Coordinates of C-alpha atoms in Angstrom, one line a residue:
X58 CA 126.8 130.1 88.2
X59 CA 125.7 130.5 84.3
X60 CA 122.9 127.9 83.1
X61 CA 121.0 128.7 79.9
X62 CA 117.6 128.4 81.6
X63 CA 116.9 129.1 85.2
X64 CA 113.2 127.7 86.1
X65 CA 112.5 128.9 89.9
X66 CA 110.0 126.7 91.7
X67 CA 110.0 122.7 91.6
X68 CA 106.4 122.2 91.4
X69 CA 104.5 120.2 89.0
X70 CA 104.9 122.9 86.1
X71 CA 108.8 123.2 87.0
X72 CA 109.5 119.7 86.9
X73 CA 107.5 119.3 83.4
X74 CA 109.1 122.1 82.1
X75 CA 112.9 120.7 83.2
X76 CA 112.4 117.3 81.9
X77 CA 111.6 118.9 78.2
X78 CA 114.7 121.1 78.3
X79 CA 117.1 117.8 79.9
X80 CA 115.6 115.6 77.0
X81 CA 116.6 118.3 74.4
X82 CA 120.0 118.7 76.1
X83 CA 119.3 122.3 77.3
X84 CA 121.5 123.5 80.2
X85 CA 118.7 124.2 82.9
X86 CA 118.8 124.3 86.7
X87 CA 115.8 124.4 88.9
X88 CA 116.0 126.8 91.7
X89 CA 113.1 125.5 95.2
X90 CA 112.8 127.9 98.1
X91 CA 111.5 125.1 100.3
X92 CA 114.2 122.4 101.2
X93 CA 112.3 119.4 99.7
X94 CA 109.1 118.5 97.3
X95 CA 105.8 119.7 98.1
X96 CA 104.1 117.1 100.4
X97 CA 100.5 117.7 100.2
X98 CA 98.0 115.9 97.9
X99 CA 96.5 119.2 96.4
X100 CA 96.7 119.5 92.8
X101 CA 95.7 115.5 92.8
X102 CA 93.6 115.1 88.8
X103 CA 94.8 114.8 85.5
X104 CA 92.9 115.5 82.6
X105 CA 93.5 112.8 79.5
X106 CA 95.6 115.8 77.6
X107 CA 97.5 115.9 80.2
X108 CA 98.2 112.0 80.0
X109 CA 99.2 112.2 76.5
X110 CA 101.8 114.6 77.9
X111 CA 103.1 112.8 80.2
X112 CA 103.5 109.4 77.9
X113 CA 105.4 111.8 74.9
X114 CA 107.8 112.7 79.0
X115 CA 108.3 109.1 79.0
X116 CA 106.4 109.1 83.1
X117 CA 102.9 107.5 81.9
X118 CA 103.8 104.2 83.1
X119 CA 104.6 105.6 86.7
X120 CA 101.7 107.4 87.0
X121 CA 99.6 104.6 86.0
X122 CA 101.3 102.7 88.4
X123 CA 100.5 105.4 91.0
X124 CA 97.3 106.2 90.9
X125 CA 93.6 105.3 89.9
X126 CA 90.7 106.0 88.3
X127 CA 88.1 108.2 90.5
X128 CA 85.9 106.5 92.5
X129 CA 81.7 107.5 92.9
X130 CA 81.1 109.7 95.3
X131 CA 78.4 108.5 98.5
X132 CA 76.6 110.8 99.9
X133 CA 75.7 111.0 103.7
X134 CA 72.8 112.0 106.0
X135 CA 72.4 111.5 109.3
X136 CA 75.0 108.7 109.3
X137 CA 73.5 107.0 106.3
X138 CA 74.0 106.3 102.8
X139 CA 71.5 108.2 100.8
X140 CA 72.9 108.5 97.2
X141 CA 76.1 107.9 94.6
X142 CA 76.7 110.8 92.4
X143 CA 79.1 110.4 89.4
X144 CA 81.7 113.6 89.4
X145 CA 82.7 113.1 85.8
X146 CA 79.3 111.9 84.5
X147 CA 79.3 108.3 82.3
X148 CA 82.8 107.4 81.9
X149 CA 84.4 107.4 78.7
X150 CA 86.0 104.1 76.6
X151 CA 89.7 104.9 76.0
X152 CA 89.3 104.5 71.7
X153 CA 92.5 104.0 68.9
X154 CA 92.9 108.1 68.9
X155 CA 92.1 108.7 72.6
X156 CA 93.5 106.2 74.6
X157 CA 94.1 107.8 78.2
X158 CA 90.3 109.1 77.8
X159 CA 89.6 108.9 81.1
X160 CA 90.5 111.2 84.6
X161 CA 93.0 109.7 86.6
X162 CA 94.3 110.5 90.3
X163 CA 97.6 110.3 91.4
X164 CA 98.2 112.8 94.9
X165 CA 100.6 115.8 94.1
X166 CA 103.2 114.8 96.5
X167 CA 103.5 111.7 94.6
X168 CA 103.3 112.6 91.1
X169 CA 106.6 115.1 92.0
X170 CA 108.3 112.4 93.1
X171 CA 107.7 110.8 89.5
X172 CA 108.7 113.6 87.5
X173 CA 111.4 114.6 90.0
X174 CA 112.8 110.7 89.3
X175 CA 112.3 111.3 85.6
X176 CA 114.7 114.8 85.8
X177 CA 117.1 113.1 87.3
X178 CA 117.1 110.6 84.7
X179 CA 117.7 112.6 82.1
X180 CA 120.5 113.9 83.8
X181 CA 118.7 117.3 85.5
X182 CA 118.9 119.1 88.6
X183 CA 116.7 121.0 91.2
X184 CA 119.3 123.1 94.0
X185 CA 116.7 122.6 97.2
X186 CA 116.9 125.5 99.5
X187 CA 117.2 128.9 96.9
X188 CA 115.3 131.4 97.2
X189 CA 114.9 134.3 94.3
X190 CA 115.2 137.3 96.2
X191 CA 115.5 139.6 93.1
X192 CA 116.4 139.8 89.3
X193 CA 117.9 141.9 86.8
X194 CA 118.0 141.4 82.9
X195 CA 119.5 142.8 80.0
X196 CA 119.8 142.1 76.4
X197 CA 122.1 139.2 76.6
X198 CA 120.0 137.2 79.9
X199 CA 118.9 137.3 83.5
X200 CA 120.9 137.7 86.9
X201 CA 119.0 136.2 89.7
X202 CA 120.2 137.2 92.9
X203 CA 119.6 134.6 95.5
X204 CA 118.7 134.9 99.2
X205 CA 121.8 133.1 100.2
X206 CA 123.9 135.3 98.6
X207 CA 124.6 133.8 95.5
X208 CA 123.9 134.7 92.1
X209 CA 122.6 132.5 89.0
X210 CA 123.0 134.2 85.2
X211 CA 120.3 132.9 82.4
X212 CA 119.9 133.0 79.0
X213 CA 116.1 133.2 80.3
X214 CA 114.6 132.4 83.4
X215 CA 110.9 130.9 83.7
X216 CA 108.9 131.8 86.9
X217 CA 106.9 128.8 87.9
X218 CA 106.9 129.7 91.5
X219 CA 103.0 129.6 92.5
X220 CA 100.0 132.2 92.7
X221 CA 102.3 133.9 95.3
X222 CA 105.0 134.2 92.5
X223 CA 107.7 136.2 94.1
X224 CA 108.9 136.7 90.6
X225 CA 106.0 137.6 89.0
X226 CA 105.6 140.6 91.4
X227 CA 109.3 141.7 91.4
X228 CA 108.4 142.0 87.5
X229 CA 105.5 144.2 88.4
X230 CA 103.2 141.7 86.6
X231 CA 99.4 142.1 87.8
X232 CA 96.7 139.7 88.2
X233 CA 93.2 140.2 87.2
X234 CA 90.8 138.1 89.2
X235 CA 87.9 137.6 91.1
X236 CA 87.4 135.5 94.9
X237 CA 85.1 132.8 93.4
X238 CA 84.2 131.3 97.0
X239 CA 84.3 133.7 100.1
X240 CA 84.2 131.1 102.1
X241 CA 87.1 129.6 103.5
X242 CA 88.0 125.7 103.0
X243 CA 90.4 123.1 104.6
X244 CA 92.3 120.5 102.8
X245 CA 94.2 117.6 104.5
X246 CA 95.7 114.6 104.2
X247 CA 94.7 112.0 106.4
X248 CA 94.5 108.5 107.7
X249 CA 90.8 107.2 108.8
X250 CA 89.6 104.3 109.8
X251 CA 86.5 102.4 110.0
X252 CA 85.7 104.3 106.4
X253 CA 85.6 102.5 103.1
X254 CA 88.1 103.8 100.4
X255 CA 85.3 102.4 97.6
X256 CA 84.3 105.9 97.5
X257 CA 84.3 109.7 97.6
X258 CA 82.5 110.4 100.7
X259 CA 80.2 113.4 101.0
X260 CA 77.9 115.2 103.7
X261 CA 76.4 117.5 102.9
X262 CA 76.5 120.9 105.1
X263 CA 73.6 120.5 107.7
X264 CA 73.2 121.6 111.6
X265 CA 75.0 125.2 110.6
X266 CA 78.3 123.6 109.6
X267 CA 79.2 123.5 106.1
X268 CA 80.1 120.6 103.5
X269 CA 82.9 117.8 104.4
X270 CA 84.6 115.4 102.0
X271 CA 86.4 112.5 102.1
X272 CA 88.2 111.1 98.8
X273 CA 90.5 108.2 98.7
X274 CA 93.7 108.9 97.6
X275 CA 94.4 106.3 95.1
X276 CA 97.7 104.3 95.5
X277 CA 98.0 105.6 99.5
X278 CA 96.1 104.8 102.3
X279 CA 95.3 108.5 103.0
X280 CA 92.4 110.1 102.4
X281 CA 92.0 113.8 100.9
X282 CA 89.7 116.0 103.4
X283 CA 88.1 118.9 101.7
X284 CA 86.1 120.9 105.0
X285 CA 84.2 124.4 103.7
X286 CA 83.6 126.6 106.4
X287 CA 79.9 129.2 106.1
X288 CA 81.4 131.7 108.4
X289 CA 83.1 134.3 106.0
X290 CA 85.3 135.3 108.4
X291 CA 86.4 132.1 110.4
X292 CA 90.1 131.2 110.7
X293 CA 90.4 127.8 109.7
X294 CA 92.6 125.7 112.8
X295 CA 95.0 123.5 110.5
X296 CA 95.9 121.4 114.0
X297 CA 95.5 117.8 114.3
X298 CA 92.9 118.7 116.5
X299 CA 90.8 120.5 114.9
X300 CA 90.7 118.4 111.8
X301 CA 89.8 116.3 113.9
X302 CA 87.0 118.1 115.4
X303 CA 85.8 119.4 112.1
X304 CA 85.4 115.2 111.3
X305 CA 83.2 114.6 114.1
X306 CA 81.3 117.7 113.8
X307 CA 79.9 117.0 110.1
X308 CA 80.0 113.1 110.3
X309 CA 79.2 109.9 111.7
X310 CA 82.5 109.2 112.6
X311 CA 84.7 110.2 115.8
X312 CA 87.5 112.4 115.8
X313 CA 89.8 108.9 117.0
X314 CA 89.0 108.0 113.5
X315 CA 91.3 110.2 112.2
X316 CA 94.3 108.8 113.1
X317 CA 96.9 110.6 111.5
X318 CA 96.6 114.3 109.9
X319 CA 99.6 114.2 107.7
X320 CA 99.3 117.8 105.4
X321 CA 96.6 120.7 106.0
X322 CA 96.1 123.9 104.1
X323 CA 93.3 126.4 104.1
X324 CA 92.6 128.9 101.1
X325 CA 90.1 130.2 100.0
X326 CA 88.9 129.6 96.0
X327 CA 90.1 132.9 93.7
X328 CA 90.1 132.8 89.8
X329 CA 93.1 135.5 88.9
X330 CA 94.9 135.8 85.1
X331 CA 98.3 137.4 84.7
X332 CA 98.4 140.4 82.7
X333 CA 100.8 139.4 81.0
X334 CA 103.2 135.9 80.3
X335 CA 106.5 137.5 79.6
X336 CA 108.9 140.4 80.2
X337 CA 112.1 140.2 78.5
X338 CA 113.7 137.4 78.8
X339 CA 111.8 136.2 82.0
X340 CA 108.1 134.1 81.3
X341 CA 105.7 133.0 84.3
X342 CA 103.8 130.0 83.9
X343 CA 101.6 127.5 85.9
X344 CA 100.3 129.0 88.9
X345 CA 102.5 132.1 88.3
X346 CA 100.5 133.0 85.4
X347 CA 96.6 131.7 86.4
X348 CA 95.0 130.5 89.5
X349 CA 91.9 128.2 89.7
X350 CA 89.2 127.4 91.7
X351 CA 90.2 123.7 92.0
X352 CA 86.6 122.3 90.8
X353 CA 86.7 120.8 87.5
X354 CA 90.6 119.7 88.0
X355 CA 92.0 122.8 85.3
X356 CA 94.6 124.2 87.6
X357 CA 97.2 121.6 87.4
X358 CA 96.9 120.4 84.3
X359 CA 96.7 123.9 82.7
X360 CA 100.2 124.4 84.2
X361 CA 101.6 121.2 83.1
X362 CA 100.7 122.2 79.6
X363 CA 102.1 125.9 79.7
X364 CA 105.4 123.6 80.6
X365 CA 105.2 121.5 77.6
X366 CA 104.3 124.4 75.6
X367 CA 106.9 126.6 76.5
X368 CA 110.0 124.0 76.8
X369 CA 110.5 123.2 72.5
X370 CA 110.0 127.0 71.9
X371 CA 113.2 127.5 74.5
X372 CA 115.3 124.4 73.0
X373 CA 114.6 125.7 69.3
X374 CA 115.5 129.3 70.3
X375 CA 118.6 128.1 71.7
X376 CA 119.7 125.7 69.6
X377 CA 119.9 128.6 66.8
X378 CA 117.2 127.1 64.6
X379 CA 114.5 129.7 64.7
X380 CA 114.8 133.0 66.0
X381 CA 114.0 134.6 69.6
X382 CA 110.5 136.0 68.1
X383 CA 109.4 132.1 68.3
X384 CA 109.2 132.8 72.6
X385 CA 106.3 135.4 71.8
X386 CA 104.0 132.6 71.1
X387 CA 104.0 131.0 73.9
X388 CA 101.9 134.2 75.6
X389 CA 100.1 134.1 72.1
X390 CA 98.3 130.9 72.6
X391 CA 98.8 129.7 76.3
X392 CA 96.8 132.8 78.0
X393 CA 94.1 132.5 75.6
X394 CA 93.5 129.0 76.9
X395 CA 94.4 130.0 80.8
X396 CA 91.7 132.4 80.4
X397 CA 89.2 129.9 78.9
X398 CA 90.3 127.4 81.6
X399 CA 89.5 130.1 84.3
X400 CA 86.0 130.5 83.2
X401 CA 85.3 126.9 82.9
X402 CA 86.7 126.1 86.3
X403 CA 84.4 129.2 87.6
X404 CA 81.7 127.8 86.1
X405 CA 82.2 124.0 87.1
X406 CA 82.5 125.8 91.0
X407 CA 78.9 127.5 90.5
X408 CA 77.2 124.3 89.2
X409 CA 76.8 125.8 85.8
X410 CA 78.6 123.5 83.7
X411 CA 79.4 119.9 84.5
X412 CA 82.5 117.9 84.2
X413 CA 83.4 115.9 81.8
X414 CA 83.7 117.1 77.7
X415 CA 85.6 120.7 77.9
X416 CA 87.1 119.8 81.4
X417 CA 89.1 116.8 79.3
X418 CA 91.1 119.4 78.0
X419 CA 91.1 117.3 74.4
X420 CA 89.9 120.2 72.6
X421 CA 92.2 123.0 73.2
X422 CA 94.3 123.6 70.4
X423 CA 96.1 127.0 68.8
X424 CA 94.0 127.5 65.5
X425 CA 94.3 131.5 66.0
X426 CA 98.0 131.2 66.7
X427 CA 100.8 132.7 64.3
X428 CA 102.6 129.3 64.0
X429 CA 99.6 127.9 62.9
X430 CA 99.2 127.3 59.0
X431 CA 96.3 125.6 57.2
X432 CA 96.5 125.8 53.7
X433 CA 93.4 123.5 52.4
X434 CA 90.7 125.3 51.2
X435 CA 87.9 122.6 52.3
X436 CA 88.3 120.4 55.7
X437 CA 85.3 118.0 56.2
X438 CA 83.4 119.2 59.8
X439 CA 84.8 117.5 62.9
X440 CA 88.0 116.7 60.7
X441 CA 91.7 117.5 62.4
X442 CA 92.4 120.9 61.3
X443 CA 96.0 123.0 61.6
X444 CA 96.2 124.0 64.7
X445 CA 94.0 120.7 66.5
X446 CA 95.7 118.6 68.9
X447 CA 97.2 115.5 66.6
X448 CA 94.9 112.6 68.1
X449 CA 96.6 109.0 68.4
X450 CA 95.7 105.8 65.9
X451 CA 98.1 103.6 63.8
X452 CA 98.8 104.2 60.1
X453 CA 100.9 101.7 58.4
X454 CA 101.9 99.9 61.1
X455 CA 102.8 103.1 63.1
X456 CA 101.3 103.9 66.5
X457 CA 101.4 107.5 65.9
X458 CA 101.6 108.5 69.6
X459 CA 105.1 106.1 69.5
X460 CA 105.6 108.3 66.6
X461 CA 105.5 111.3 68.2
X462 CA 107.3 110.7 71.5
X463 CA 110.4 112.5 72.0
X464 CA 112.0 116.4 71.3
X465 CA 110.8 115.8 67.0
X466 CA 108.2 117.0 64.9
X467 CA 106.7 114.5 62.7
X468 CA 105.4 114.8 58.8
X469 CA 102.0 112.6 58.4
X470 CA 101.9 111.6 55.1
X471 CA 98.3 109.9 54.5
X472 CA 97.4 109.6 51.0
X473 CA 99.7 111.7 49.6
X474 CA 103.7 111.6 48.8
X475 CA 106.1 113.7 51.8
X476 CA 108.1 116.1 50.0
X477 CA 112.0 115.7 49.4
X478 CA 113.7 118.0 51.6
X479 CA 112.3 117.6 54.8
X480 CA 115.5 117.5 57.1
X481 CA 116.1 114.8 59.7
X482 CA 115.0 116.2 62.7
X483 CA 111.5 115.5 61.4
X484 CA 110.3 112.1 61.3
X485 CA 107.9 111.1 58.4
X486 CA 105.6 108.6 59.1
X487 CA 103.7 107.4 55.4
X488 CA 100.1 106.3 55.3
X489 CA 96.9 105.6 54.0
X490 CA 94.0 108.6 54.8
X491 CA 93.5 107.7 58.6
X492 CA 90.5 108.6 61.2
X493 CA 90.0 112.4 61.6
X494 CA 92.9 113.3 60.0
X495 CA 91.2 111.8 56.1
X496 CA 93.8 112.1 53.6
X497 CA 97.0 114.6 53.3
X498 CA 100.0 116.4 54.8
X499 CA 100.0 117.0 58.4
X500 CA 103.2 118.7 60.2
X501 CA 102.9 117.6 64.0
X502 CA 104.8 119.8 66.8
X503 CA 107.2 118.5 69.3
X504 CA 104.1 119.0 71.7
X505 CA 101.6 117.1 70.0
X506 CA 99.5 119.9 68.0
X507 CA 99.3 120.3 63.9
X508 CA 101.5 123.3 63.3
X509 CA 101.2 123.1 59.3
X510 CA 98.4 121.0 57.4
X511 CA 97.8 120.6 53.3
X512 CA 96.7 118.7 50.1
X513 CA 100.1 119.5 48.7
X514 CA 103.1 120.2 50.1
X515 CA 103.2 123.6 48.6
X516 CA 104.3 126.3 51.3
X517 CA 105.6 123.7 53.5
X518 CA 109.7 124.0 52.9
X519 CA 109.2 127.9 53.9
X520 CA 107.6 126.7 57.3
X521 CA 109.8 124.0 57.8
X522 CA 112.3 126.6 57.4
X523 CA 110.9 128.9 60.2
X524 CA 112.2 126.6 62.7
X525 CA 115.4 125.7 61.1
X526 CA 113.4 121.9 59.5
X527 CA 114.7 121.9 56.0
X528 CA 117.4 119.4 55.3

């Protein structure tokens, strides 16, 4: 079998990264080891970055539909009420050039469905059941040698295939890391009643057994268990049982309150960075490439971003408009931020920094990066710079987020004439000076971020031309 990408792993980041190839009409085939979608509610925030993501992926309105906003969290003693804590601190007014400026929740299992409905949409495929049990490249692609037998050959192949990446270690890629939590945790999905779903129920650890929680998982009727345990050592029971047990044991409720256990996992919290992104012709991303503790919500929506990232570098490199080079970027700027994710998450775990502000994810951007180009000599403070995310608003009539949406880039003209030339697989949108962005030339990549900003349009063909842009 020959495809011209081969993503292995149908998790959150493979899904993403197959619905930006499908939309660009890139021949991709995703390969999952397991013989159906992940079914636990793990990976269960997104950050409002990675909302704008998923409206430009054309699956904002299902996870809307979905999910919810997070709910206070109640804290227990003794089987009473003794407090509320907001998690994310005052919550945020959605404005013109942030309009998804808020967390919302939408269970893993569920948001796979939605992307995996959106894939197969757009016409692409995930082969259930296939496991990677080796590789080879060469100059020309990848052979991926199956478990089954079979083999798959790839222009490239993109390891998304978790922090146990099977992939990633038959490259020989190492992880530099750090336990962040000795202590080992439960998660579960379950069903309890005689418990309110208004909010995220909390006891504290007292009597020798450690903390319990109980969130609501919005648009279910479960409720996500989060159970740490103080003994270093202990082996965490996933059976109904003893979820069950653990229940009783740090709350006011029975363990017939838990009426269903429907997913359990233990782990125990590790921050870990690949060494390196790429070899060859094979990239790692998502889990693959950085682990997280899970505090702070940076894990999943880190991933989902290396997807988007990654996915118009491969289209462009295979459609012949820019040359393979353009793939070295993607290590260039998305380990940077993996790293800086990894910290913050660290630090959100140890109660050093609070959610909210960096964990939104709004101002990561790529100002150090080699396709980055800012040619004004003066940008006002707090102004949208090359390199910025391109924040949303409406200039002449133009929702620029409707704008952006889809496999283009798009030329911001605000106060100053587009230059002739610009080929048609950039859209120009013409304006008055708007917001944050004031008044001049903005180039705006397929994934949302200034690539090329200036007073005049002087140096602009010769970028445009990088990526094959010039009509």
């Amino acid at each position: 079998m020959n495809t011209d990408v081969l993503v292995v792993g149908a998790g959150p980041t493979g899904l993403t990264l197959g619905i930006d190839l499908a939309r660009r009409g890139v021949d991709a085939l995703i390969l999952e080891r397991a013989d159906e979608l992940f079914p636990g509610s793990r990976g269960k925030g997104f950050q409002p970055r990675t909302m704008e993501v998923f409206d430009d992926l054309g699956v904002l309105d299902a996870i809307h539909a979905a999910g919810g906003t997070y709910p206070v969290c109640m804290i227990w003693r003794n089987g009473e009420r003794v407090g509320e804590q907001h998690l994310f601190g005052p919550a945020l007014t959605p404005s013109e050039d942030s309009p998804y400026n808020r967390q919302w929740m939408v269970p893993q299992w569920r948001t796979q469905e939605i992307l995996a409905a959106r894939l197969a949409e757009l016409g692409g495929e995930v082969a259930f059941g296939q496991e990677v049990a080796g590789l080879d490249q060469d100059a020309d692609g990848v052979t991926a040698h199956l478990s089954s037998g079979g083999t798959v050959r790839a222009r490239y192949l993109v390891a998304a295939d978790g922090g146990r990446s099977a992939v990633r270690r038959a490259l020989g890629i190492g992880m530099t890391g750090e336990t962040v939590d000795p202590h080992p945790m439960l998660v579960a999905d379950v069903r309890v009643a005689g418990l309110d779903r208004d909010n995220w129920h909390v006891f504290p650890p007292a009597g020798g057994v450690g903390l319990l929680t109980l969130c609501p998982l919005a648009g279910t009727e479960d409720f996500q268990l989060i159970a740490q345990f103080l003994d270093e050592d202990a082996e965490v029971d996933l059976s109904p049982d003893a979820v069950r047990k653990v229940v009783a044991e740090r709350s006011h409720l029975a363990a017939e309150n838990v009426t269903e256990v429907r997913w359990a996992t233990d782990f125990r919290p590790r921050a870990a960075l690949a060494d390196r992104f790429r070899a060859g012709r094979v990239f790692i991303a998502g889990d693959a490439a950085h682990v997280h503790s899970p505090a702070g919500g940076q894990g999943l929506n880190t991933s989902v971003q290396d997807a988007y990232n990654l996915g118009w570098k491969l289209g462009t490199v295979l459609a012949g408009d820019a040359p393979a080079a353009l793939l070295d970027s993607y290590e260039e700027e998305r380990r940077p931020v993996a790293a800086q994710m990894i910290e913050l998450s660290t630090d959100v775990h140890h109660g050093k920094v609070q959610r909210g502000g960096a964990t939104r994810q709004m101002g990561l951007g790529y100002r150090e990066s080699p396709l980055t180009v800012e040619t004004r000599a003066s940008v006002a403070e707090g102004a949208v710079r090359a390199g910025d995310r391109a924040p949303d608003g409406r200039v002449g009539g133009v929702r620029l987020f409707d704008a952006f949406r889809g496999p283009h880039w798009t030329l911001l003209a605000l106060g100053a004439d587009a230059p002739a030339g610009v080929g048609a697989a950039v859209r120009v949108v013409h304006g008055q000076a708007h917001g944050a962005y004031g008044a001049g030339l903005f180039l705006v990549r397929p994934d949302g971020y200034v690539g090329w900003a200036g007073d005049t349009p002087d140096g602009l063909a010769a970028y445009l031309g990088r990526f094959g842009l010039t009509g």
